[in-house]
PDB file of C-alpha atoms in Angstrom:
ATOM      1  CA  MET A 142      90.894  97.473  70.162  1.00  0.00           C
ATOM      2  CA  ILE A 143      94.163  96.240  68.635  1.00  0.00           C
ATOM      3  CA  ASN A 144      96.303  98.868  66.944  1.00  0.00           C
ATOM      4  CA  PRO A 145      98.760  97.120  64.577  1.00  0.00           C
ATOM      5  CA  SER A 146     100.979 100.208  64.613  1.00  0.00           C
ATOM      6  CA  ASN A 147     101.906  99.564  68.269  1.00  0.00           C
ATOM      7  CA  ALA A 148     103.857  96.366  67.589  1.00  0.00           C
ATOM      8  CA  PRO A 149     107.192  97.992  66.603  1.00  0.00           C
ATOM      9  CA  THR A 150     107.533  99.665  70.013  1.00  0.00           C
ATOM     10  CA  SER A 151     108.270  96.458  71.925  1.00  0.00           C
ATOM     11  CA  ARG A 152     111.041  95.436  69.570  1.00  0.00           C
ATOM     12  CA  PHE A 153     112.650  98.869  69.651  1.00  0.00           C
ATOM     13  CA  LEU A 154     112.647  99.449  73.411  1.00  0.00           C
ATOM     14  CA  ARG A 155     115.129  96.676  74.078  1.00  0.00           C
ATOM     15  CA  ASP A 156     117.338  97.662  71.148  1.00  0.00           C
ATOM     16  CA  ALA A 157     117.386 101.237  72.438  1.00  0.00           C
ATOM     17  CA  GLY A 158     118.738 100.042  75.803  1.00  0.00           C
ATOM     18  CA  LEU A 159     115.764  99.902  78.159  1.00  0.00           C
ATOM     19  CA  LYS A 160     116.563  97.423  80.931  1.00  0.00           C
ATOM     20  CA  PRO A 161     115.581  96.304  84.448  1.00  0.00           C
ATOM     21  CA  GLY A 162     116.007  98.742  87.313  1.00  0.00           C
ATOM     22  CA  MET A 163     115.471 101.882  85.270  1.00  0.00           C
ATOM     23  CA  ARG A 164     113.329 104.838  86.268  1.00  0.00           C
ATOM     24  CA  VAL A 165     111.133 105.542  83.231  1.00  0.00           C
ATOM     25  CA  LEU A 166     108.681 108.289  82.252  1.00  0.00           C
ATOM     26  CA  ASP A 167     105.924 107.620  79.692  1.00  0.00           C
ATOM     27  CA  ILE A 168     104.603 110.893  78.317  1.00  0.00           C
ATOM     28  CA  GLY A 169     101.092 111.032  76.867  1.00  0.00           C
ATOM     29  CA  CYS A 170     100.371 107.650  78.425  1.00  0.00           C
ATOM     30  CA  ALA A 171      96.589 107.680  77.710  1.00  0.00           C
ATOM     31  CA  ASN A 172      95.143 104.381  79.017  1.00  0.00           C
ATOM     32  CA  GLY A 173      98.553 103.185  80.201  1.00  0.00           C
ATOM     33  CA  LEU A 174      99.092 100.464  77.584  1.00  0.00           C
ATOM     34  CA  LEU A 175     102.707 101.474  76.947  1.00  0.00           C
ATOM     35  CA  THR A 176     103.306 102.354  80.608  1.00  0.00           C
ATOM     36  CA  ARG A 177     102.436  98.813  81.650  1.00  0.00           C
ATOM     37  CA  GLU A 178     104.826  97.428  79.064  1.00  0.00           C
ATOM     38  CA  LEU A 179     107.568  99.713  80.368  1.00  0.00           C
ATOM     39  CA  ALA A 180     106.858  98.589  83.923  1.00  0.00           C
ATOM     40  CA  GLU A 181     107.313  94.982  82.864  1.00  0.00           C
ATOM     41  CA  LEU A 182     110.627  95.784  81.190  1.00  0.00           C
ATOM     42  CA  VAL A 183     112.120  97.720  84.126  1.00  0.00           C
ATOM     43  CA  GLY A 184     110.949  95.077  86.608  1.00  0.00           C
ATOM     44  CA  LYS A 185     110.256  95.218  90.321  1.00  0.00           C
ATOM     45  CA  ASN A 186     113.427  97.230  91.037  1.00  0.00           C
ATOM     46  CA  GLY A 187     112.518  99.900  88.497  1.00  0.00           C
ATOM     47  CA  HIS A 188     109.956 102.689  88.466  1.00  0.00           C
ATOM     48  CA  ALA A 189     107.369 103.628  85.838  1.00  0.00           C
ATOM     49  CA  LEU A 190     105.514 106.957  85.743  1.00  0.00           C
ATOM     50  CA  GLY A 191     102.799 107.653  83.171  1.00  0.00           C
ATOM     51  CA  VAL A 192     101.558 111.192  82.549  1.00  0.00           C
ATOM     52  CA  ASP A 193      98.668 112.502  80.484  1.00  0.00           C
ATOM     53  CA  SER A 194      96.517 115.628  80.305  1.00  0.00           C
ATOM     54  CA  SER A 195      93.241 113.659  80.216  1.00  0.00           C
ATOM     55  CA  GLU A 196      91.787 112.655  83.573  1.00  0.00           C
ATOM     56  CA  ASP A 197      89.441 110.226  81.798  1.00  0.00           C
ATOM     57  CA  ARG A 198      92.319 108.362  80.126  1.00  0.00           C
ATOM     58  CA  LEU A 199      94.277 108.325  83.374  1.00  0.00           C
ATOM     59  CA  ALA A 200      91.248 106.829  85.127  1.00  0.00           C
ATOM     60  CA  GLU A 201      91.253 104.050  82.515  1.00  0.00           C
ATOM     61  CA  ALA A 202      94.968 103.485  83.136  1.00  0.00           C
ATOM     62  CA  LYS A 203      94.564 103.308  86.902  1.00  0.00           C
ATOM     63  CA  ASP A 204      91.745 100.770  86.556  1.00  0.00           C
ATOM     64  CA  GLN A 205      94.068  98.254  84.882  1.00  0.00           C
ATOM     65  CA  PRO A 206      95.469  95.650  87.299  1.00  0.00           C
ATOM     66  CA  ALA A 207      99.229  95.286  87.619  1.00  0.00           C
ATOM     67  CA  GLU A 208     100.866  92.082  86.467  1.00  0.00           C
ATOM     68  CA  PRO A 209     102.204  89.766  89.207  1.00  0.00           C
ATOM     69  CA  GLY A 210     105.683  90.862  90.273  1.00  0.00           C
ATOM     70  CA  GLN A 211     105.436  94.066  88.240  1.00  0.00           C
ATOM     71  CA  VAL A 212     106.718  97.348  89.623  1.00  0.00           C
ATOM     72  CA  ASP A 213     104.026  99.690  90.927  1.00  0.00           C
ATOM     73  CA  ILE A 214     103.036 102.278  88.314  1.00  0.00           C
ATOM     74  CA  ALA A 215     102.380 105.906  89.213  1.00  0.00           C
ATOM     75  CA  TYR A 216     100.176 108.158  87.094  1.00  0.00           C
ATOM     76  CA  GLU A 217      99.965 111.951  87.085  1.00  0.00           C
ATOM     77  CA  ASN A 218      97.855 114.531  85.277  1.00  0.00           C
ATOM     78  CA  VAL A 219     100.313 116.774  83.422  1.00  0.00           C
ATOM     79  CA  ASP A 220      99.874 119.245  80.577  1.00  0.00           C
ATOM     80  CA  LEU A 221     103.040 118.742  78.531  1.00  0.00           C
ATOM     81  CA  SER A 222     102.616 122.096  76.816  1.00  0.00           C
ATOM     82  CA  GLY A 223     103.124 123.836  80.182  1.00  0.00           C
ATOM     83  CA  SER A 224     105.817 123.706  82.839  1.00  0.00           C
ATOM     84  CA  LEU A 225     106.808 120.233  84.004  1.00  0.00           C
ATOM     85  CA  PRO A 226     106.827 119.048  87.620  1.00  0.00           C
ATOM     86  CA  ASP A 227     110.071 118.958  89.597  1.00  0.00           C
ATOM     87  CA  TRP A 228     110.635 115.234  89.131  1.00  0.00           C
ATOM     88  CA  GLU A 229     113.727 113.266  90.045  1.00  0.00           C
ATOM     89  CA  PRO A 230     115.855 112.587  86.927  1.00  0.00           C
ATOM     90  CA  PHE A 231     114.875 109.647  84.709  1.00  0.00           C
ATOM     91  CA  ASP A 232     116.944 106.897  83.114  1.00  0.00           C
ATOM     92  CA  ALA A 233     114.612 106.961  80.119  1.00  0.00           C
ATOM     93  CA  ILE A 234     111.769 109.073  78.749  1.00  0.00           C
ATOM     94  CA  VAL A 235     109.470 107.313  76.288  1.00  0.00           C
ATOM     95  CA  GLY A 236     106.556 108.425  74.139  1.00  0.00           C
ATOM     96  CA  ARG A 237     104.400 106.991  71.364  1.00  0.00           C
ATOM     97  CA  ARG A 238     102.365 109.201  69.015  1.00  0.00           C
ATOM     98  CA  ILE A 239     102.503 112.182  71.371  1.00  0.00           C
ATOM     99  CA  LEU A 240     104.987 114.668  69.863  1.00  0.00           C
ATOM    100  CA  MET A 241     102.743 114.933  66.807  1.00  0.00           C
ATOM    101  CA  TYR A 242      99.974 116.388  68.994  1.00  0.00           C
ATOM    102  CA  LEU A 243     102.038 118.931  70.943  1.00  0.00           C
ATOM    103  CA  PRO A 244     101.761 122.628  69.991  1.00  0.00           C
ATOM    104  CA  ASP A 245     105.556 123.052  70.264  1.00  0.00           C
ATOM    105  CA  ALA A 246     107.237 119.645  70.155  1.00  0.00           C
ATOM    106  CA  GLU A 247     110.748 121.168  70.024  1.00  0.00           C
ATOM    107  CA  GLU A 248     110.246 123.151  73.231  1.00  0.00           C
ATOM    108  CA  THR A 249     108.684 120.195  75.057  1.00  0.00           C
ATOM    109  CA  LEU A 250     111.458 117.846  73.955  1.00  0.00           C
ATOM    110  CA  THR A 251     114.077 120.346  75.150  1.00  0.00           C
ATOM    111  CA  ARG A 252     112.414 120.550  78.581  1.00  0.00           C
ATOM    112  CA  LEU A 253     112.143 116.771  78.749  1.00  0.00           C
ATOM    113  CA  ALA A 254     115.831 116.373  77.895  1.00  0.00           C
ATOM    114  CA  ALA A 255     116.654 118.374  81.020  1.00  0.00           C
ATOM    115  CA  LEU A 256     114.935 115.648  83.080  1.00  0.00           C
ATOM    116  CA  LEU A 257     117.266 112.894  81.875  1.00  0.00           C
ATOM    117  CA  LYS A 258     120.198 111.546  83.845  1.00  0.00           C
ATOM    118  CA  PRO A 259     123.584 112.147  82.146  1.00  0.00           C
ATOM    119  CA  ASP A 260     123.363 108.868  80.202  1.00  0.00           C
ATOM    120  CA  GLY A 261     119.561 108.848  80.058  1.00  0.00           C
ATOM    121  CA  LEU A 262     117.667 107.667  76.990  1.00  0.00           C
ATOM    122  CA  MET A 263     115.050 109.548  74.965  1.00  0.00           C
ATOM    123  CA  ILE A 264     112.892 107.093  73.002  1.00  0.00           C
ATOM    124  CA  PHE A 265     109.976 107.906  70.701  1.00  0.00           C
ATOM    125  CA  GLN A 266     107.736 106.291  68.121  1.00  0.00           C
ATOM    126  CA  GLU A 267     105.920 108.622  65.744  1.00  0.00           C
ATOM    127  CA  HIS A 268     104.234 108.315  62.329  1.00  0.00           C
ATOM    128  CA  SER A 269     103.871 110.161  59.046  1.00  0.00           C
ATOM    129  CA  ALA A 270     101.164 110.291  56.409  1.00  0.00           C
ATOM    130  CA  THR A 271     103.774 110.477  53.644  1.00  0.00           C
ATOM    131  CA  GLY A 272     103.551 107.871  50.892  1.00  0.00           C
ATOM    132  CA  MET A 273     101.041 105.535  52.542  1.00  0.00           C
ATOM    133  CA  PRO A 274      99.219 103.222  51.963  1.00  0.00           C
ATOM    134  CA  PHE A 275     100.142 101.140  48.921  1.00  0.00           C
ATOM    135  CA  ALA A 276      99.714  97.651  47.484  1.00  0.00           C
ATOM    136  CA  ALA A 277     100.213  95.745  44.243  1.00  0.00           C
ATOM    137  CA  GLY A 278      96.491  95.976  43.494  1.00  0.00           C
ATOM    138  CA  PRO A 279      93.880  98.746  43.782  1.00  0.00           C
ATOM    139  CA  ILE A 280      92.957  99.713  47.373  1.00  0.00           C
ATOM    140  CA  PRO A 281      90.562 102.694  47.126  1.00  0.00           C
ATOM    141  CA  GLN A 282      88.807 101.870  50.426  1.00  0.00           C
ATOM    142  CA  HIS A 283      92.052 101.741  52.391  1.00  0.00           C
ATOM    143  CA  ARG A 284      93.350 104.878  50.689  1.00  0.00           C
ATOM    144  CA  GLN A 285      90.143 106.694  51.559  1.00  0.00           C
ATOM    145  CA  ALA A 286      90.208 105.533  55.205  1.00  0.00           C
ATOM    146  CA  HIS A 287      93.876 106.547  55.477  1.00  0.00           C
ATOM    147  CA  ASP A 288      93.128 109.955  53.994  1.00  0.00           C
ATOM    148  CA  TRP A 289      90.251 110.530  56.426  1.00  0.00           C
ATOM    149  CA  LEU A 290      92.378 109.576  59.431  1.00  0.00           C
ATOM    150  CA  TRP A 291      95.295 111.849  58.544  1.00  0.00           C
ATOM    151  CA  ARG A 292      93.085 114.770  57.521  1.00  0.00           C
ATOM    152  CA  MET A 293      91.398 114.348  60.903  1.00  0.00           C
ATOM    153  CA  ILE A 294      94.788 114.523  62.636  1.00  0.00           C
ATOM    154  CA  ALA A 295      95.683 117.663  60.663  1.00  0.00           C
ATOM    155  CA  ALA A 296      92.327 119.249  61.569  1.00  0.00           C
ATOM    156  CA  GLU A 297      93.078 118.480  65.221  1.00  0.00           C
ATOM    157  CA  LYS A 298      96.356 120.439  64.823  1.00  0.00           C
ATOM    158  CA  GLY A 299      98.487 117.303  64.682  1.00  0.00           C
ATOM    159  CA  THR A 300     101.765 117.260  62.718  1.00  0.00           C
ATOM    160  CA  ILE A 301     101.344 114.745  59.903  1.00  0.00           C
ATOM    161  CA  THR A 302     105.080 114.475  59.125  1.00  0.00           C
ATOM    162  CA  MET A 303     106.330 113.971  62.693  1.00  0.00           C
ATOM    163  CA  GLY A 304     107.943 110.586  62.019  1.00  0.00           C
ATOM    164  CA  LEU A 305     110.222 112.200  59.440  1.00  0.00           C
ATOM    165  CA  ASP A 306     110.843 115.251  61.638  1.00  0.00           C
ATOM    166  CA  LEU A 307     112.307 113.280  64.565  1.00  0.00           C
ATOM    167  CA  PRO A 308     116.059 113.560  63.787  1.00  0.00           C
ATOM    168  CA  LYS A 309     115.787 117.327  63.330  1.00  0.00           C
ATOM    169  CA  LEU A 310     113.817 117.670  66.580  1.00  0.00           C
ATOM    170  CA  PHE A 311     116.401 115.642  68.483  1.00  0.00           C
ATOM    171  CA  ASP A 312     119.168 117.864  67.120  1.00  0.00           C
ATOM    172  CA  LEU A 313     117.333 121.060  68.099  1.00  0.00           C
ATOM    173  CA  ALA A 314     116.734 119.676  71.608  1.00  0.00           C
ATOM    174  CA  GLY A 315     120.437 118.931  72.101  1.00  0.00           C
ATOM    175  CA  LEU A 316     120.040 115.181  71.683  1.00  0.00           C
ATOM    176  CA  GLY A 317     122.241 112.870  69.691  1.00  0.00           C
ATOM    177  CA  VAL A 318     120.706 110.014  67.697  1.00  0.00           C
ATOM    178  CA  ASP A 319     121.800 106.463  68.525  1.00  0.00           C
ATOM    179  CA  HIS A 320     119.099 104.628  66.578  1.00  0.00           C
ATOM    180  CA  TYR A 321     116.601 105.800  63.960  1.00  0.00           C
ATOM    181  CA  ARG A 322     114.600 103.325  61.946  1.00  0.00           C
ATOM    182  CA  ALA A 323     111.318 102.841  60.165  1.00  0.00           C
ATOM    183  CA  GLU A 324     109.169  99.730  60.313  1.00  0.00           C
ATOM    184  CA  MET A 325     106.357  99.047  57.865  1.00  0.00           C
ATOM    185  CA  ILE A 326     102.947  98.021  59.193  1.00  0.00           C
ATOM    186  CA  MET A 327     101.650  95.359  56.811  1.00  0.00           C
ATOM    187  CA  LEU A 328      98.050  94.153  56.557  1.00  0.00           C
ATOM    188  CA  GLY A 329      97.205  90.656  55.351  1.00  0.00           C
ATOM    189  CA  SER A 330      93.976  89.086  54.140  1.00  0.00           C
ATOM    190  CA  ALA A 331      92.693  87.867  57.530  1.00  0.00           C
ATOM    191  CA  ARG A 332      89.747  89.638  59.092  1.00  0.00           C
ATOM    192  CA  ASP A 333      91.329  90.469  62.443  1.00  0.00           C
ATOM    193  CA  GLN A 334      93.971  92.991  61.409  1.00  0.00           C
ATOM    194  CA  GLY A 335      93.004  95.737  63.829  1.00  0.00           C
ATOM    195  CA  ILE A 336      92.671  98.482  61.233  1.00  0.00           C
ATOM    196  CA  GLU A 337      88.936  97.889  60.793  1.00  0.00           C
ATOM    197  CA  ASP A 338      88.329  98.468  64.507  1.00  0.00           C
ATOM    198  CA  LEU A 339      90.648 101.462  64.481  1.00  0.00           C
ATOM    199  CA  ALA A 340      88.871 103.082  61.537  1.00  0.00           C
ATOM    200  CA  ASP A 341      85.480 102.342  63.068  1.00  0.00           C
ATOM    201  CA  HIS A 342      86.576 103.754  66.444  1.00  0.00           C
ATOM    202  CA  LEU A 343      87.705 107.045  64.876  1.00  0.00           C
ATOM    203  CA  VAL A 344      84.600 107.739  62.760  1.00  0.00           C
ATOM    204  CA  ALA A 345      83.181 110.169  65.346  1.00  0.00           C
ATOM    205  CA  ARG A 346      86.444 112.129  65.411  1.00  0.00           C
ATOM    206  CA  VAL A 347      86.527 112.274  61.607  1.00  0.00           C
ATOM    207  CA  VAL A 348      83.000 113.679  61.596  1.00  0.00           C
ATOM    208  CA  ASP A 349      83.679 116.129  64.451  1.00  0.00           C
ATOM    209  CA  ALA A 350      86.769 117.398  62.626  1.00  0.00           C
ATOM    210  CA  GLY A 351      84.631 118.217  59.569  1.00  0.00           C
ATOM    211  CA  VAL A 352      86.654 115.897  57.329  1.00  0.00           C
ATOM    212  CA  ALA A 353      83.657 113.817  56.181  1.00  0.00           C
ATOM    213  CA  ASP A 354      80.065 113.261  57.269  1.00  0.00           C
ATOM    214  CA  ARG A 355      78.528 109.935  58.237  1.00  0.00           C
ATOM    215  CA  GLU A 356      76.624 109.730  54.951  1.00  0.00           C
ATOM    216  CA  THR A 357      79.912 109.897  53.071  1.00  0.00           C
ATOM    217  CA  ILE A 358      81.725 107.472  55.390  1.00  0.00           C
ATOM    218  CA  GLN A 359      78.856 104.966  55.661  1.00  0.00           C
ATOM    219  CA  PRO A 360      80.325 103.581  58.907  1.00  0.00           C
ATOM    220  CA  GLU A 361      77.849 100.685  59.133  1.00  0.00           C
ATOM    221  CA  GLY A 362      79.580  98.953  56.232  1.00  0.00           C
ATOM    222  CA  LEU A 363      83.098 100.352  56.612  1.00  0.00           C
ATOM    223  CA  LYS A 364      84.601  97.309  58.311  1.00  0.00           C
ATOM    224  CA  GLU A 365      83.261  94.862  55.739  1.00  0.00           C
ATOM    225  CA  ARG A 366      84.377  97.034  52.828  1.00  0.00           C
ATOM    226  CA  LEU A 367      87.920  97.114  54.175  1.00  0.00           C
ATOM    227  CA  VAL A 368      87.967  93.370  54.797  1.00  0.00           C
ATOM    228  CA  ALA A 369      86.609  92.588  51.316  1.00  0.00           C
ATOM    229  CA  GLU A 370      89.152  94.854  49.628  1.00  0.00           C
ATOM    230  CA  ARG A 371      92.060  93.408  51.568  1.00  0.00           C
ATOM    231  CA  GLN A 372      91.058  89.857  50.714  1.00  0.00           C
ATOM    232  CA  LYS A 373      91.533  90.829  47.051  1.00  0.00           C
ATOM    233  CA  SER A 374      94.552  93.115  47.280  1.00  0.00           C
ATOM    234  CA  SER A 375      96.662  92.143  50.288  1.00  0.00           C
ATOM    235  CA  PRO A 376      99.341  92.521  51.384  1.00  0.00           C
ATOM    236  CA  ILE A 377      98.865  96.226  52.005  1.00  0.00           C
ATOM    237  CA  ALA A 378     101.569  98.539  53.326  1.00  0.00           C
ATOM    238  CA  TRP A 379      99.295 100.500  55.637  1.00  0.00           C
ATOM    239  CA  ASP A 380     101.509 102.587  57.890  1.00  0.00           C
ATOM    240  CA  MET A 381     105.107 103.374  58.753  1.00  0.00           C
ATOM    241  CA  ALA A 382     106.349 103.555  62.340  1.00  0.00           C
ATOM    242  CA  TYR A 383     109.391 105.788  62.827  1.00  0.00           C
ATOM    243  CA  LEU A 384     111.432 104.975  65.932  1.00  0.00           C
ATOM    244  CA  ILE A 385     114.257 107.005  67.419  1.00  0.00           C
ATOM    245  CA  SER A 386     116.456 106.922  70.498  1.00  0.00           C
ATOM    246  CA  GLY A 387     119.346 109.037  71.707  1.00  0.00           C
ATOM    247  CA  LYS A 388     121.093 110.733  74.620  1.00  0.00           C
ATOM    248  CA  LYS A 389     121.951 114.280  75.552  1.00  0.00           C
ATOM    249  CA  ARG A 390     125.019 115.552  73.741  1.00  0.00           C
ATOM    250  CA  ALA A 391     128.016 116.245  75.966  1.00  0.00           C
TER     251      ALA A 391
END
């Protein structure tokens, strides 16, 4: 499944200062997609550690083969809402769409900051439901899918404004802000935009969260309805990725 909202991460990591030889921690690594990208960036002389609270997702991550010449990746089962292991300090700590799911993101970020080397980097990508989606023409299907997804996140105790909360969180955790930007996720008229698969993949979670039932969603035709609407009304501003990096204040 392709998630179009992942694309901004790659561009930002280099701008934030990630480079070969670094020791990097990926928090909330899930299936290791971002961890593998980090491993490629830090190279064979670096180190990449991915942590997640789900053994099933970690098993998926461990099943993925390493790229030739890529640094070995380590994975650990860690509950970020609890105490953190006594790791060696990191050159960079990275996360994507994880702070929004933590019960106390400020506390966790403060504890993570203590694991950074003196000039270590804290780098995150988060999102916000605010103001999205929009287009020049009517897009009721995309608006409805977007509403279901974010109401699902709220029902799962996720913070739906986390992208906009990042600078304040960094300040509270004793971190300065070197870079903070937002990048729009645009959808065109082509069929393979990723959002159809994403919406289809999350139907069960939407139902389990009590946001909408299958009769209301009509998942069998959801993908085609989204494609048909986009072919009439694209481009669509679907999502906004908020990216931030900084170091511990002196």
